[in-house]
Structures are given as structure tokens and as C-alpha cells.
Amino acid sequence: MYNQLLSLPKINQMVKAGIKKKDKTTEEAILQVARKAFTQKGLSGARMQDIANEAGINKALVHYYFESKEKLFGLIFDQEFEKFFSSLASLISADIPLFEKIAQIVSLDIERLSQFPDMPLFVINEVSRNPEIMVKRLKQLQQKTVMEGFQKQINSEIKKGNIKSISAEQLLINIQSLSVFPFIAKPMLKKVLQKTEKDYQEMIQVRKKELAMFIINAIKN
Amino acid sequence: MYNQLLSLPKINQMVKAGIKKKDKTTEEAILQVARKAFTQKGLSGARMQDIANEAGINKALVHYYFESKEKLFGLIFDQEFEKFFSSLASLISADIPLFEKIAQIVSLDIERLSQFPDMPLFVINEVSRNPEIMVKRLKQLQQKTVMEGFQKQINSEIKKGNIKSISAEQLLINIQSLSVFPFIAKPMLKKVLQKTEKDYQEMIQVRKKELAMFIINAIKN
DNA sequence: ATTATTTTTAACCATTTGGTTAAAAATAAT
DNA sequence: ATTATTTTTAACCAAATGGTTAAAAATAAT
């Protein structure tokens, strides 16, 4: 890494991209095991040495590719944060009937959470530990417009007498609570409810079917 | 601490308790700052030196009173875990009408969570990191009987046609999700919804009023 | 007052941790 | 083939970390 400006693997590979097929294996192997380490153990719990070992490489190589633990963590966090909110904003803004929208949000949430079960606790944790981490990531996500649009849709349904009075915020928090919490609290709930992994996943599948109706019933007149 | 069997401060003070008024200040000061450190930073993020500093004492004194980081952590975890589940089990088993029970659970939850906002994320985190930690704590909590009783009450309401079909488990998960999640995700939700601390607390108060009705509406016929 | 006991501290210690360096190995460019 | 460049490693390093020890200070017992 003696040419700091031009030779950083990432920049280099970006430049090279398209010209020759990139050998991403090392860099991607690191990212893969780093994601696992950070999402499972958090920033302070993860160890650079463990990441190197599990990637089957020297620790210095991790620094060669990603400079510091914080930088590597930042990349992982960005990606997981993206997973948390991606497609949610556009769904909330979508021009579809409210009840259908609720069903789609729940469905999307549970699919996404089944695919990335460690993601929500990781994101919530690191934001709790360091709220500033969100600031730069939230810029493009123009939530104001999104929420205002959603509130309008809800107000319209209230006025029509289709649903009870509720704020867009509270409804959204309710939907996310009901979707996300069972994944965040999974290890605890598993023990408390004395469920096997299979049992728990079946329970989640039942939720996927019932949750939308539960929410719709809660607000409909 | 040269008399390992008899002189450990805790044992000693227990023996002395009642005879002369105990000077618990040091031990309690440690517990107080340790709770803050562990609940905010987790087991791996908390530092014994920080705990000593914030308690205004030498680090060796922390070990004198609590032996090791793990032991100290264990004490804190037990207490926070207790907060999480205490009074919930008895409320679930209480012989009161279902809708009233739901309202009381929600009310209890939100009061408890307002008082100990760091507790749920802490417990969930540490259980996620090390699920075995729950095993010993869960023995006395004979959940089976509790859940069976609750299911009977629900089945009875279903049979009477008062509520829609739902399992005790799913209903309980729903209640806890809706109560706990806004506290766990507070820093994130605060940023996303662009709320000040005051705004957020007001939002929680609104929830406290509306949540029980939301749940009851969701299940009632 | 003297002794025994408990509490507190300063100074250490071994290990872990994130990070660096210089050189070697592998690959690409000429 | 030779040189330049990139990738990888072994060996370090300084700081941090959980923990220990021996002695001092404070308190209690006699």
C-alpha cells in the first residue's frame, strides 16, 4: 500500500472494472466474515484477528483493504442500514389502497427479516451506541415527504369512515414493531416460549399470514 | 480479601445486617455505575476502569467487591432480567377480563419501560450474544402453566364469539412487540421521525393511551 | 492503647487488541 | 527475461484491558 492515492485496492479495482474481470475473492471474503462478526458481536465485540482468521488471511491484509476497524465497520453498517430501510420508503409512498399497502409492508418486512435476521438488532444497537452514525445516511431518505403522503392517505380513509383515527407515525411504528420485534427478540422468545428453531420459524410463518389482518382489524371501522 | 471464605464484603455485610447499619455506599456506587455501563455499552463494550473511575474508586476495589467482570455483569443481568419479566407473569395469570388484562399489561409495560429504558435492549442483546445465560434464570418462571392459563381464557372468549381466533402466544408477542419496540428502537426512530426527546416522550404517552384499544380492536368481533 | 480486620490504593502483570512495517511472494507490464 | 506493481505475510509495537499483589489507610474489637 505504498501509493496511498492510486493503489488502494478498491479504487484500483474500480478503475480496472470492466477492463478485466476483477478478482474480488479476498476483499469479498473479508466483507462476508466481517459482516457476520459485526452483526453478531457488534463493533466493540468483533475482533480484527478473528475476521482475518475466518477469512483465512493475515490480519494486516484486512487493514490493507479496509484501513481500520471503523472504516470496515462503516461499510458493513451502511449496507445493513440500507437493508433496513430500502424499499420500505417507496412502498409507503406507493399509490395503492391502504389495506393492501399494509399487507405488502408486512410481507416485505418479514421476507427481508427472514433473509437477514441479524440485521435489525445490529442496526438498532449501533445507532443506540452512536446515534450520529445515522445522520449522513439519512440525507437522501427524504422522510418528510414520505410520511406526509402516508398521513394524507390515512386522513382520507378516516374521513371516509373506513378506519379509526390514527396518526401515520403510530401506525407505522405499530407495523414495524409487530414485524421486527420477533426477530430482534428471537433468542429470548425462543427460550421463554420453549421453542425449537423449527417451531420458531413456523410461528413466524403463521405471523406472516395473520399479521396484516391483525393490523387492519385494529384500525378498520 | 485475605479470608476468601468469610471476608468477602457481601457475605460479611449479610452477616452483619441488622446488627449495625450497613455502609453500602461503595458497593452500591459500583453497582449503580456498572449498571449504567453494562446496559449502555454491553458486556464487551463496558470497561472495568471506567466503572471504577465513575464510581470514584480504584479498579482493584471493584474486583475486591465483585471478583470479576463476568460476576459483576451477571448480577446486573439478573436484576435487569427480573425487571423485564417481573409482574408480567402474574398479570397474565390474573383472573380479570381479557380486555382489561390487555390494557393492564400495556400500561404496566410502558410504565416499566419508561422507568428503565435501557433494560430491554440490554437483556435482548446479551441473550442474543449468549442464550445460555437465560437458562438458570428461567427455572422458577413456570411459563407453561402461565401460558396455558392464558390460552384457556382466550379460547373461552373465542368460543363466546367475543374475539377472533388467535393463539395466546401470538397475542402476547403482539402486545410485547408494540410495547417494547418503540423503546428498543428509540434512537433510530427519533432520527427517522426527526423528533426531539420531548416529542418522542409525548409520542410514547399517546401510545400508552391508544395501544390497548388498538390491540383490543384487532381481536374483537 | 493495641491488635485484628476490613477497605482502599498504587504499582504491576500477562494478554489482547488495533494497527504498522519491511520484506517476500505473486502478478502484471515491458 | 526483467522490471514494476500489487498482494500477502511474519514480526512488531504501543495502548488498552482484566486481573493481581502487597502495602497503606481506615475501622472495629479487645
CSV table of C-alpha atoms (C1' of nucleotides) in Angstrom, one decimal, chain D residues 2-28:
chain,number,residue,atom,x,y,z
D,2,DT,C1',13.4,-8.1,-16.5
D,3,DT,C1',11.1,-4.7,-14.1
D,4,DA,C1',7.3,-2.6,-11.8
D,5,DT,C1',3.2,-3.2,-9.2
D,6,DT,C1',0.1,-5.5,-6.3
D,7,DT,C1',-1.0,-8.8,-2.8
D,8,DT,C1',0.3,-11.3,1.3
D,9,DT,C1',2.8,-12.4,5.3
D,10,DA,C1',5.6,-12.5,9.7
D,11,DA,C1',7.2,-9.9,13.2
D,12,DC,C1',6.5,-6.0,15.7
D,13,DC,C1',4.6,-2.1,18.6
D,14,DA,C1',2.0,0.8,21.8
D,15,DA,C1',-2.1,1.2,24.1
D,16,DA,C1',-5.8,-0.9,26.5
D,17,DT,C1',-7.7,-4.4,29.3
D,18,DG,C1',-9.0,-7.6,33.1
D,19,DG,C1',-6.9,-9.0,36.9
D,20,DT,C1',-3.3,-9.5,41.0
D,21,DT,C1',-0.3,-8.2,44.9
D,22,DA,C1',1.5,-6.1,48.7
D,23,DA,C1',1.2,-2.4,51.4
D,24,DA,C1',-1.3,1.5,53.5
D,25,DA,C1',-5.3,3.7,55.5
D,26,DA,C1',-9.4,3.3,57.9
D,27,DT,C1',-12.3,0.9,61.1
D,28,DA,C1',-13.6,-2.4,64.7
